[in-house]
Short mmCIF file of C-alpha atoms in Angstrom, two decimals:
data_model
loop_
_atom_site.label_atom_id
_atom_site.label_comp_id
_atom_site.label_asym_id
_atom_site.label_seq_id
_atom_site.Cartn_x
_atom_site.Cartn_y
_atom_site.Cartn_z
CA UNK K 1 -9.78 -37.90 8.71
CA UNK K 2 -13.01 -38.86 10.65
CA UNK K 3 -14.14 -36.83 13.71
CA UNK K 4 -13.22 -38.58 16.62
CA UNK K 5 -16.72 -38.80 18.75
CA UNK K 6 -16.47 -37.06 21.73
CA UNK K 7 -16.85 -40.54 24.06
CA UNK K 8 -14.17 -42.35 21.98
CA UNK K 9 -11.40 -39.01 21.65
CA UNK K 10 -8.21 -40.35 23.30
CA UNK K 11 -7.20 -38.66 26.65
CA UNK K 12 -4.21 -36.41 26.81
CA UNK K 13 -1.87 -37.63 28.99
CA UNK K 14 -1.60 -34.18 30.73
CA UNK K 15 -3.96 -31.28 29.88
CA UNK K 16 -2.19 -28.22 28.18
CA UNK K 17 -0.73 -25.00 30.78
CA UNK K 18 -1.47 -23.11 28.34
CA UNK K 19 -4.97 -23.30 26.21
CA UNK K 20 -3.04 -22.13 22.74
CA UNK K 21 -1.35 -24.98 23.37
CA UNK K 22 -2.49 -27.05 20.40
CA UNK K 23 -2.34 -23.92 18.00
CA UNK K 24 1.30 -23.79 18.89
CA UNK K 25 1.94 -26.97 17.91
CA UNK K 26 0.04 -26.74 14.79
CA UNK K 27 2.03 -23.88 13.96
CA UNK K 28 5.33 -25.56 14.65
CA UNK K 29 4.44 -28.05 12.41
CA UNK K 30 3.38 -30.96 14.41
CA UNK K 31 0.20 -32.93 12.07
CA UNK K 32 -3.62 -32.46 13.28
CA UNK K 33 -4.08 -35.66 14.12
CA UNK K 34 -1.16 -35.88 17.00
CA UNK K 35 -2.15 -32.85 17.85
CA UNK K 36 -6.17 -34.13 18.49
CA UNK K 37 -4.81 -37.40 20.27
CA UNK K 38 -2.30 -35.21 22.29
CA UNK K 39 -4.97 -33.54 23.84
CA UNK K 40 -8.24 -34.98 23.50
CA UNK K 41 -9.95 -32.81 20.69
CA UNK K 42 -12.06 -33.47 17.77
CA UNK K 43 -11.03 -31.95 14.56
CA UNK K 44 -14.01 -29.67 14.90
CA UNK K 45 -12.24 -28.77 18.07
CA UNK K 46 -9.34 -28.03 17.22
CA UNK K 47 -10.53 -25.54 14.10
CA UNK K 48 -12.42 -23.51 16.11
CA UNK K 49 -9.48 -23.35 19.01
CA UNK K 50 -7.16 -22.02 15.50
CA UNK K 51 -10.00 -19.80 14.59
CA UNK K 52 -10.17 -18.20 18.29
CA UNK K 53 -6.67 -18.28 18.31
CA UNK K 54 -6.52 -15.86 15.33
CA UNK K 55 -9.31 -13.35 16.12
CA UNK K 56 -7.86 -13.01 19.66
CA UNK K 57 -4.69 -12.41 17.99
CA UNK K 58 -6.16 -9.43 15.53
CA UNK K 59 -7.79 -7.80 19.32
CA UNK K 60 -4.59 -7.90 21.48
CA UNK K 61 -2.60 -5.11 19.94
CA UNK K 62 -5.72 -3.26 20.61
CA UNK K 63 -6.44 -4.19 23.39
CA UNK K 64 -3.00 -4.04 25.16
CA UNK K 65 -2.42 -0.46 24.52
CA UNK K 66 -5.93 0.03 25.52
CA UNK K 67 -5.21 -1.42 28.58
CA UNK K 68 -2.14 0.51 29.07
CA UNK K 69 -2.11 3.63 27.48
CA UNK K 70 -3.08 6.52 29.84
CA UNK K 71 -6.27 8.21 29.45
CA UNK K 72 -8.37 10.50 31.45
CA UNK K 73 -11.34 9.86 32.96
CA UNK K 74 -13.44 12.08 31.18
CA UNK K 75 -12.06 12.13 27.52
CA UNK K 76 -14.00 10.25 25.07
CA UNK K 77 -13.38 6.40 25.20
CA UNK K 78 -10.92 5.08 22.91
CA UNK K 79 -13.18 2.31 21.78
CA UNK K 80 -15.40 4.70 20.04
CA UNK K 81 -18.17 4.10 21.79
CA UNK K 82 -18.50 8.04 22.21
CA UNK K 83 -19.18 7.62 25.95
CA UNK K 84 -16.72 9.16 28.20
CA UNK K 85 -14.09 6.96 29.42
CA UNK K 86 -15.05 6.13 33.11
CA UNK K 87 -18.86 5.27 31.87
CA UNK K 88 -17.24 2.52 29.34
CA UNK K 89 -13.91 0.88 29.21
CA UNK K 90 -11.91 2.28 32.23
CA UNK K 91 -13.68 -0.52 34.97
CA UNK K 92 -12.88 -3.00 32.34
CA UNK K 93 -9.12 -1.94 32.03
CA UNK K 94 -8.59 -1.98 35.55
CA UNK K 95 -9.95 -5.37 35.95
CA UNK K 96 -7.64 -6.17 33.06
CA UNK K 97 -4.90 -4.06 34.60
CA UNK K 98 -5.05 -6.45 38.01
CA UNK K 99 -5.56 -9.70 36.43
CA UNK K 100 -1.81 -9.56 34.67
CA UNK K 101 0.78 -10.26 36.78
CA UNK K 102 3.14 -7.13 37.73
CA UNK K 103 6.26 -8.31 35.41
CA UNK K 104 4.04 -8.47 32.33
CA UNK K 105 2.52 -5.76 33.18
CA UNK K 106 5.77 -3.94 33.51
CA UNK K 107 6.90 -5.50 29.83
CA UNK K 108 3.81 -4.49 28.45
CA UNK K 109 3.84 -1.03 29.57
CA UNK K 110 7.54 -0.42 28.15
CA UNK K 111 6.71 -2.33 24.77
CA UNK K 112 4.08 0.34 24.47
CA UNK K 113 6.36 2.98 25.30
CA UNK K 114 8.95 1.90 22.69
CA UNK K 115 6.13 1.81 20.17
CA UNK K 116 5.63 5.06 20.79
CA UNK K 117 9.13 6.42 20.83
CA UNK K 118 9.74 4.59 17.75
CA UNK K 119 6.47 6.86 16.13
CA UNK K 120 8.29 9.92 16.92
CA UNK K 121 11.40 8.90 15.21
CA UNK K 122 9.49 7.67 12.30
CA UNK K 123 7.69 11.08 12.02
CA UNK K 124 11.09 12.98 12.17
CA UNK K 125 12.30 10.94 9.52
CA UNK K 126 9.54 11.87 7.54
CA UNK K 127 9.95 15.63 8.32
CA UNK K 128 13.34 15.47 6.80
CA UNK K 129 12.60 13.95 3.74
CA UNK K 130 9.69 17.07 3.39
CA UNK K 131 12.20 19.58 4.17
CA UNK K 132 14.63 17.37 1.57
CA UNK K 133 17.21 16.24 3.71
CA UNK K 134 17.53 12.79 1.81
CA UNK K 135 21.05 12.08 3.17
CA UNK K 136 19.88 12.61 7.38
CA UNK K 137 16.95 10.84 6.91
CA UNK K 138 18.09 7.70 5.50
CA UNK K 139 21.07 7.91 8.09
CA UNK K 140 18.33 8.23 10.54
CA UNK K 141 16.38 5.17 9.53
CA UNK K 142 19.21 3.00 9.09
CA UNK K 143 20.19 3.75 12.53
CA UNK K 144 17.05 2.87 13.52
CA UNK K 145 16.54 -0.64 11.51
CA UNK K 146 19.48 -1.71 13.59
CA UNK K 147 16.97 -2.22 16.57
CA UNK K 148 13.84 -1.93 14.57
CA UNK K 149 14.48 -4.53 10.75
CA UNK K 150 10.72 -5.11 10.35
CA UNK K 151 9.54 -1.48 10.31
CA UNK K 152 8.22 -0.77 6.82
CA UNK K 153 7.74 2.79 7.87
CA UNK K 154 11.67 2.94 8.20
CA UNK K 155 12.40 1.38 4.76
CA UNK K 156 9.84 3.51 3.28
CA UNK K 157 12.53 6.98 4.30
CA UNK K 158 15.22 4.89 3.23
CA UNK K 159 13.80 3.79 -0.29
CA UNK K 160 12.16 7.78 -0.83
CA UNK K 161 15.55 9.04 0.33
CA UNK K 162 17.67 7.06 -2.10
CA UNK K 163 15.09 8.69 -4.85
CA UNK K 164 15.88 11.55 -3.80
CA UNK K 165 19.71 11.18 -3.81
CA UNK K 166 19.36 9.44 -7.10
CA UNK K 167 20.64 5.71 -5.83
CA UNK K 168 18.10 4.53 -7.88
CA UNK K 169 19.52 0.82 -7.53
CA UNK K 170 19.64 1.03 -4.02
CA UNK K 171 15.88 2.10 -3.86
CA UNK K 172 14.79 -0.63 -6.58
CA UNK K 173 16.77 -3.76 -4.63
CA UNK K 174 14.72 -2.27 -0.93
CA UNK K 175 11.58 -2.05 -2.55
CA UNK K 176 11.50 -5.16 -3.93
CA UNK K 177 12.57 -7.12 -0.88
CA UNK K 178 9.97 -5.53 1.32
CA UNK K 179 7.65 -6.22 -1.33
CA UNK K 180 8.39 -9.82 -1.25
CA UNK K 181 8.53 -9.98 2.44
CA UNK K 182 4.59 -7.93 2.47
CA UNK K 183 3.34 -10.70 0.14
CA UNK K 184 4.90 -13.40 2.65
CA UNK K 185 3.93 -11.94 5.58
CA UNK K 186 0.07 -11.08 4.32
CA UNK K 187 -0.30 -14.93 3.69
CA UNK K 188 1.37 -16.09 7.02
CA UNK K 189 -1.12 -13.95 9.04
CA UNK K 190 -4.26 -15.06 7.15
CA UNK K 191 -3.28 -18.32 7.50
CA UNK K 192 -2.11 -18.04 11.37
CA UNK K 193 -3.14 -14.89 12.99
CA UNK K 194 -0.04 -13.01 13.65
CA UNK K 195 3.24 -12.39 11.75
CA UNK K 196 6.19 -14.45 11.14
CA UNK K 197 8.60 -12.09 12.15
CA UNK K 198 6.87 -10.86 14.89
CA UNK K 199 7.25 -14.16 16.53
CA UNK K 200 4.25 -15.97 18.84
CA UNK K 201 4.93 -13.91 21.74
CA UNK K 202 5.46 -10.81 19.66
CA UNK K 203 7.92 -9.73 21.57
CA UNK K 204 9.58 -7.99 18.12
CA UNK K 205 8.17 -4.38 17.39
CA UNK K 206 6.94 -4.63 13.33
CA UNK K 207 5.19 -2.77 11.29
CA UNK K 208 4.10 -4.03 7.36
CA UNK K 209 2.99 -2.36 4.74
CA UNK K 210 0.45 -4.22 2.30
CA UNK K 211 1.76 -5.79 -0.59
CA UNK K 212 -0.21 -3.03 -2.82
CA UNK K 213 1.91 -0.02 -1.15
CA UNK K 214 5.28 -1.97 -1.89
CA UNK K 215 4.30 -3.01 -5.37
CA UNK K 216 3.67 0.41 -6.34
CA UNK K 217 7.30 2.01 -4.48
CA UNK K 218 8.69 -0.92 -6.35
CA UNK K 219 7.60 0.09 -9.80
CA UNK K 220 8.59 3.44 -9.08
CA UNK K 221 12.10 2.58 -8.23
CA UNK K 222 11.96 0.56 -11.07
CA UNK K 223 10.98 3.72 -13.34
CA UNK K 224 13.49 5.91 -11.74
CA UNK K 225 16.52 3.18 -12.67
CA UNK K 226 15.01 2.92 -15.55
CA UNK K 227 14.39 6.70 -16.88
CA UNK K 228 18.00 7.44 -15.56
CA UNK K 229 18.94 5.04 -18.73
CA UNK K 230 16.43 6.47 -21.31
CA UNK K 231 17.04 9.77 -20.26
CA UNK K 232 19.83 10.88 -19.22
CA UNK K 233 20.72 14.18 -17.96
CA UNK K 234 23.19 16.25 -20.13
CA UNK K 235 23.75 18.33 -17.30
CA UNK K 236 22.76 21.97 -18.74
CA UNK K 237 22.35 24.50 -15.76
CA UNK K 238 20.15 26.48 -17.77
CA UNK K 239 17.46 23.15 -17.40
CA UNK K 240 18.27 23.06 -13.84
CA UNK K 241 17.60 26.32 -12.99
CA UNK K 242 14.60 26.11 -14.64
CA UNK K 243 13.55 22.97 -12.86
CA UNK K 244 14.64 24.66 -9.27
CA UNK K 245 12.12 27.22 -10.06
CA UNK K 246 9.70 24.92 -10.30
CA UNK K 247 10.64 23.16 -7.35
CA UNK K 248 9.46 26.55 -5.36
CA UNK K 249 5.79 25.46 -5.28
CA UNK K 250 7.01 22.81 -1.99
CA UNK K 251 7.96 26.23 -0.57
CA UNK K 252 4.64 25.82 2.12
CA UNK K 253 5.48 29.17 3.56
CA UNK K 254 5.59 30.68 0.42
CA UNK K 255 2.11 28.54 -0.41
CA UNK K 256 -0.19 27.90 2.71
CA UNK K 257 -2.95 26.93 0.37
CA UNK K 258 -3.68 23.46 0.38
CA UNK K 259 -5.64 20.96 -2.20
CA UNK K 260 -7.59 22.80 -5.11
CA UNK K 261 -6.75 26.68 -4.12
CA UNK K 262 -2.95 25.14 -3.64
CA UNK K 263 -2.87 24.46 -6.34
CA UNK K 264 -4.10 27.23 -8.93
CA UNK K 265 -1.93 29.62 -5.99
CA UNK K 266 1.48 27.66 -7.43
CA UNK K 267 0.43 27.58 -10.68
CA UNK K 268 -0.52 31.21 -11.30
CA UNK K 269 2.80 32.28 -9.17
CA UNK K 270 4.80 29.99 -11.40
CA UNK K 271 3.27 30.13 -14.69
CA UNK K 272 6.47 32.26 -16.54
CA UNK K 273 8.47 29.02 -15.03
CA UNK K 274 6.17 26.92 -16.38
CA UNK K 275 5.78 28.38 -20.04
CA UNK K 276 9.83 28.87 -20.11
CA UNK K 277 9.93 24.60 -19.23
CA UNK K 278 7.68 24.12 -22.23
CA UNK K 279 9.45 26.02 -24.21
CA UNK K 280 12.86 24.21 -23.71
CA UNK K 281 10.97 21.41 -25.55
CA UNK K 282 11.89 17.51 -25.12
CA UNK K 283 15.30 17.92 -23.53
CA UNK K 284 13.90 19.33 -20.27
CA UNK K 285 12.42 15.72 -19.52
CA UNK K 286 15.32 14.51 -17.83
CA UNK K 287 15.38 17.28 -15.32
CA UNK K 288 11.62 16.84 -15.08
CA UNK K 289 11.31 13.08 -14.34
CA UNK K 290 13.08 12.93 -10.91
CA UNK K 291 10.51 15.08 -9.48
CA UNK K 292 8.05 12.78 -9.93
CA UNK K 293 9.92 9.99 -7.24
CA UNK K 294 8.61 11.33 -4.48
CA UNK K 295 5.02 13.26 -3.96
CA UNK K 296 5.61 16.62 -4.09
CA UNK K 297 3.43 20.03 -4.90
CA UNK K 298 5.86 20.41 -7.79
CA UNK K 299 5.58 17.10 -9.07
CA UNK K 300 1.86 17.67 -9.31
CA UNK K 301 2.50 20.15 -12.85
CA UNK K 302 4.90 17.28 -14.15
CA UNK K 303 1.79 15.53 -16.34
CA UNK K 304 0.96 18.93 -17.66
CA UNK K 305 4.80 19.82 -18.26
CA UNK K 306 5.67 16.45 -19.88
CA UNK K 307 2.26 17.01 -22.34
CA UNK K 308 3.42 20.70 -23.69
CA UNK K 309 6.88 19.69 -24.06
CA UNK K 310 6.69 17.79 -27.38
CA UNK K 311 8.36 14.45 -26.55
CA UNK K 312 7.66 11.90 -28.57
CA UNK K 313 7.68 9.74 -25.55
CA UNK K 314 5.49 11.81 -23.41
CA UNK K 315 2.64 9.27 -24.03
CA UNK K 316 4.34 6.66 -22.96
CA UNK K 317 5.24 8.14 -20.19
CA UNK K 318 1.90 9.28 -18.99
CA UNK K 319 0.83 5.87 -18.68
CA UNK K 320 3.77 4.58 -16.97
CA UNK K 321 3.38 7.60 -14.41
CA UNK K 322 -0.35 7.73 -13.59
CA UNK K 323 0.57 4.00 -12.37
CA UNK K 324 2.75 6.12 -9.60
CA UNK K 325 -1.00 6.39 -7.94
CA UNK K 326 -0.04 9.76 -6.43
CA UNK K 327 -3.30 11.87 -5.69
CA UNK K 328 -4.14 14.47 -8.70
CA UNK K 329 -0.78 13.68 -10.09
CA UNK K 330 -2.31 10.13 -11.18
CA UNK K 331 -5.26 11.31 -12.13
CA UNK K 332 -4.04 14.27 -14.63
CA UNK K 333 -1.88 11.55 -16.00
CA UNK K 334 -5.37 9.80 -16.88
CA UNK K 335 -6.77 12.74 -17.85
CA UNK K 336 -4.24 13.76 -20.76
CA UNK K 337 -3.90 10.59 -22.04
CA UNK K 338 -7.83 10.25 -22.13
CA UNK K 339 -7.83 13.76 -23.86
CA UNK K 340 -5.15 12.03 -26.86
CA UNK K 341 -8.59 9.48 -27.83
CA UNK K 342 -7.78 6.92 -29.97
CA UNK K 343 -3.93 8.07 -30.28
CA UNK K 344 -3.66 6.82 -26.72
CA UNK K 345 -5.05 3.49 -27.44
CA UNK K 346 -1.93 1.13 -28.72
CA UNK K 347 0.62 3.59 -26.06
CA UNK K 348 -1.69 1.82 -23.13
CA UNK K 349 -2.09 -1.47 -24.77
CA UNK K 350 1.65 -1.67 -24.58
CA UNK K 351 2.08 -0.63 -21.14
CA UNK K 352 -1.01 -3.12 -20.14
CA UNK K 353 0.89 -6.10 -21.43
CA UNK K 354 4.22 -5.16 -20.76
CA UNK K 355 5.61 -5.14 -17.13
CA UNK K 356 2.90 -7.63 -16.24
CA UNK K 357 3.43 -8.14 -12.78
CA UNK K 358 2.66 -4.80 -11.81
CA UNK K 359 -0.64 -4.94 -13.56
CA UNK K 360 -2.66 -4.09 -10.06
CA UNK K 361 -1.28 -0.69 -10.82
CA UNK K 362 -2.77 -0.34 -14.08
CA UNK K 363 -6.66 0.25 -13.12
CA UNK K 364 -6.48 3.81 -14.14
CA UNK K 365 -5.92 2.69 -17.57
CA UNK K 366 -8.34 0.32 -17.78
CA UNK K 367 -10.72 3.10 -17.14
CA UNK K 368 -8.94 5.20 -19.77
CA UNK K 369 -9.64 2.82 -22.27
CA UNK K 370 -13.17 2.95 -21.28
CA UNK K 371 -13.52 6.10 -22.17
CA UNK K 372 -12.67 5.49 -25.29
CA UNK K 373 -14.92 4.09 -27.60
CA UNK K 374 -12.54 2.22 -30.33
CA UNK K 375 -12.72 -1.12 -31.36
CA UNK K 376 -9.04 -1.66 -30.44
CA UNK K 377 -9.73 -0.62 -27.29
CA UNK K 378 -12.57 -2.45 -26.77
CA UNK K 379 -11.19 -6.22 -27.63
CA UNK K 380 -8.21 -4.88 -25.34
CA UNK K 381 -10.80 -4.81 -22.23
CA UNK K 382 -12.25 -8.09 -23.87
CA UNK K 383 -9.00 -9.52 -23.72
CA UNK K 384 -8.07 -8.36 -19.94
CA UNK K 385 -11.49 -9.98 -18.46
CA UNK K 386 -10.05 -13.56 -18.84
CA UNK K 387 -6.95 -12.00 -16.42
CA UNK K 388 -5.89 -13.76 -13.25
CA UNK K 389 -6.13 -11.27 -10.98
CA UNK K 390 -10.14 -10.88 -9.57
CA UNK K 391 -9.34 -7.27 -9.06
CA UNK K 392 -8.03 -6.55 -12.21
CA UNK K 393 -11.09 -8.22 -13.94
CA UNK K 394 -13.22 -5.89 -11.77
CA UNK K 395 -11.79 -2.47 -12.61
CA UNK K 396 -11.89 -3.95 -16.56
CA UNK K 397 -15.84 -4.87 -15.95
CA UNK K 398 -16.55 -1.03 -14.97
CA UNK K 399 -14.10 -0.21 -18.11
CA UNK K 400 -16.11 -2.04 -20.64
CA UNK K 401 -19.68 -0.92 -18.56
CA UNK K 402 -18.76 2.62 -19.32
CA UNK K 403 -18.61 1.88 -23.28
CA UNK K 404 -21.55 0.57 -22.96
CA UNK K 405 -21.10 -1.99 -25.91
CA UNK K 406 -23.98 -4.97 -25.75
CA UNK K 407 -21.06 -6.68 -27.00
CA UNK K 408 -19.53 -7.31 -23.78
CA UNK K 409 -22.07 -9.09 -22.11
CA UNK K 410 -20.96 -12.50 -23.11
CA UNK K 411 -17.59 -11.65 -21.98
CA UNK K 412 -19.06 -10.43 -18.32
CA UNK K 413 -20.78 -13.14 -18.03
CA UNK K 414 -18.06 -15.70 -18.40
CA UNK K 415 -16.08 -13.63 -16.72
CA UNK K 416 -19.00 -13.68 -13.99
CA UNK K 417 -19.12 -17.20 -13.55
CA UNK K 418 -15.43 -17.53 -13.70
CA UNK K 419 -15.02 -15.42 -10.34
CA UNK K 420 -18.53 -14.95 -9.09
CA UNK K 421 -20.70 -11.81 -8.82
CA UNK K 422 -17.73 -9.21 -8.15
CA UNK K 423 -19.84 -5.86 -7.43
CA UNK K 424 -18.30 -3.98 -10.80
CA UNK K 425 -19.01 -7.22 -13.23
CA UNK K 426 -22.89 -7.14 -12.08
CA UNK K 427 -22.72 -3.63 -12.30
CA UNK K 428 -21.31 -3.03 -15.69
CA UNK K 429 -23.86 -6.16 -16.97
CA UNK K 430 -26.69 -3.71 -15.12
CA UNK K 431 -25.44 -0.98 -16.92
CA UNK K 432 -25.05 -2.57 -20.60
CA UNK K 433 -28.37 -3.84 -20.36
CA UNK K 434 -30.46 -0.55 -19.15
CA UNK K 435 -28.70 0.89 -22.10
CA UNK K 436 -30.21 -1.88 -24.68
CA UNK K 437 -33.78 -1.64 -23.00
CA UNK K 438 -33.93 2.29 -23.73
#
């Protein structure tokens, strides 16, 4: 359509109450161009009113509880500015404060209230499921999605707790509908500004996790339905003592130590547990693999476990693992399956082209495979830069930059022009090319 100039727009017949006006509409479907002869705008006009519209959006839930939430006079100012409060944003708050009338006011102060209620019952159901109390805390969060169904926080407990109980179908169906409704949502607010099912006025409490988070509870439920198939438990109490032994490292009074020193503390108390698991050989994997559902201490010695035990499908099941994404676990995962070399090369190629749409997860192999220096493993890197997915390409790029193989470069450099300059393409072409010139 043709801008409209300014002298020849048509008049609205009434000027808009409220200055969103025209976004509304836009959102509820009504076409640009009766929305620019409704009111007298240019197109120009009425893109930049959308694009207002949506950064004002992304500041009001800041702002609002800014405006709101009770702070002293002389503690730091919440807007970062390091100033204290009264010598920054407390005159502009008050102003704010008086300029909304007393009924809003009075909604917007118990909004923010309920948010905050609703925070300490999230964080109690997170307490229970670290104390292991699967069965209260998805009670707890169902209760709670009664009042609160677009909290992601809340199906988070319930999807961990059902891992924990073993429902593994139960888990697997919730993940994947909040996955599906975090890929919706993400493209309804950057295409509008706010989210669908938080409504215009968002007078619904939400909270969304991205689509990455969901994808990756998603594959894990679908692992744990999965493994409970492949592997299933022959119910030996001799394995499951062994395995509650193990289980002692999420004892944190028993371990204070956190990150490094936590860890060598567990594993030097629990060593004898440890060796005994390894010595049970391959049918201890069943009793080992539901520890690994939710991020524990003790699932943190399952990558080292599953290597000494001698399954044949302890590859296999490295890979699938480290694409869990759990700190250290993930990354000794990645670490033994690097250590294999080339024995580890066709047990990743499998997993990379197998379960495809989870292949965001799979960046830790990539990198696996660039550290080692096969030609299988390089023409599968060669293969994975003509992928879809601009972030997968990227993570391959660094891959085939750490092989350092001149024979790359024509593949980064379609793969370059295909998606532009991404920072790890350029830098893995930088890289391959020092490495010819030395």
């Amino acid at each position: 359509m043709t801008d409209i100039p300014a002298s020849a727009a048509p008049k609205p017949l009434s000027p808009p109450s409220n200055p969103w006006q025209p976004v509304y509409d836009i959102f509820q479907g009504v076409s640009r161009e009766t929305v620019c002869a409704r009111y007298g705008l240019r197109e120009q006009d009425l893109d930049k009113l959308i694009e207002d519209y949506k950064m004002s959006r992304r500041q009001m839930a800041l702002a609002d509880e800014l405006i709101v939430r009770k702070v002293n006079r002389n503690d730091p100012c919440p807007c970062g500015s390091g100033k204290k409060y009264k010598k920054c944003c407390l005159p502009h708050h008050e102003e704010a404060r008086k300029a909304i009338p007393k009924d809003e006011l009075q909604k917007l102060e118990e909004r923010i209230h309920q948010r905050e209620k609703l925070q300490e019952d999230v964080n109690r159901g997170f307490q229970a499921l670290m104390e292991e109390s699967y069965g209260k805390a998805r009670k707890f969060a169902e209760q709670l999605l009664e009042r609160f169904p677009e909290d992601d926080r809340l199906h988070d407990i319930v999807v961990s707790a059902c891992l924990g109980q073993g429902d593994y179908d139960a888990a697997f169906y919730r993940a994947r509908t909040r996955y599906q409704v975090a890929v919706e949502e993400k493209e309804f607010f950057q295409e509008n500004g706010y989210h669908k099912r938080e409504g215009l006025e968002r007078t619904q409490l939400v909270h969304f996790y991205s689509p990455s988070t969901w994808l990756e509870k998603f594959w894990i439920a679908q692992r744990a339905r999965t493994y409970a198939e492949e592997f299933p438990n022959d119910g030996d109490p001799l394995k499951a003592r062994l395995v509650t032994k193990l289980k002692a490292a999420n004892d944190l009074k028993r371990f204070p130590q956190k990150d490094a020193e936590g860890i060598e503390a567990r594993r030097k108390a629990l060593g004898p547990a440890m060796d005994e698991i390894v010595k049970t050989g391959p049918a201890v994997v069943p009793y080992l693999l539901p520890l690994c559902y939710n991020f524990s201490w003790a699932s943190l010695f399952v990558p080292e476990l599953l290597k000494g035990c001698g399954h044949g499908e302890s590859p296999r099941l490295l890979a699938e693992l480290s694409m869990f994404r759990f700190p250290y676990f993930s990354q000794m995962c990645l670490k033994y399956l690097e250590e294999m070399g080339a024995a580890a090369v066709p047990v990743i190629e499998k997993t990379l082209f197998e379960n495809t749409a989870f292949d965001e997860l799979k960046t830790g192999l990539l990198m696996v495979l660039g550290g080692i220096t096969t030609d299988r493993s390089f023409q599968i890197l060669v293969r994975m830069t003509e992928h879809d997915n601009p972030y997968v390409v990227n993570w391959t790029a660094q891959a085939l930059g750490r092989q350092k193989n001149p024979d790359a470069l024509p593949y980064l450099e379609r793969a370059k022009e295909r998606l532009g300059a991404l920072s790890k393409i350029q830098g893995a072409i930088q890289d391959i090319v020092q490495q010819m010139g030395r």
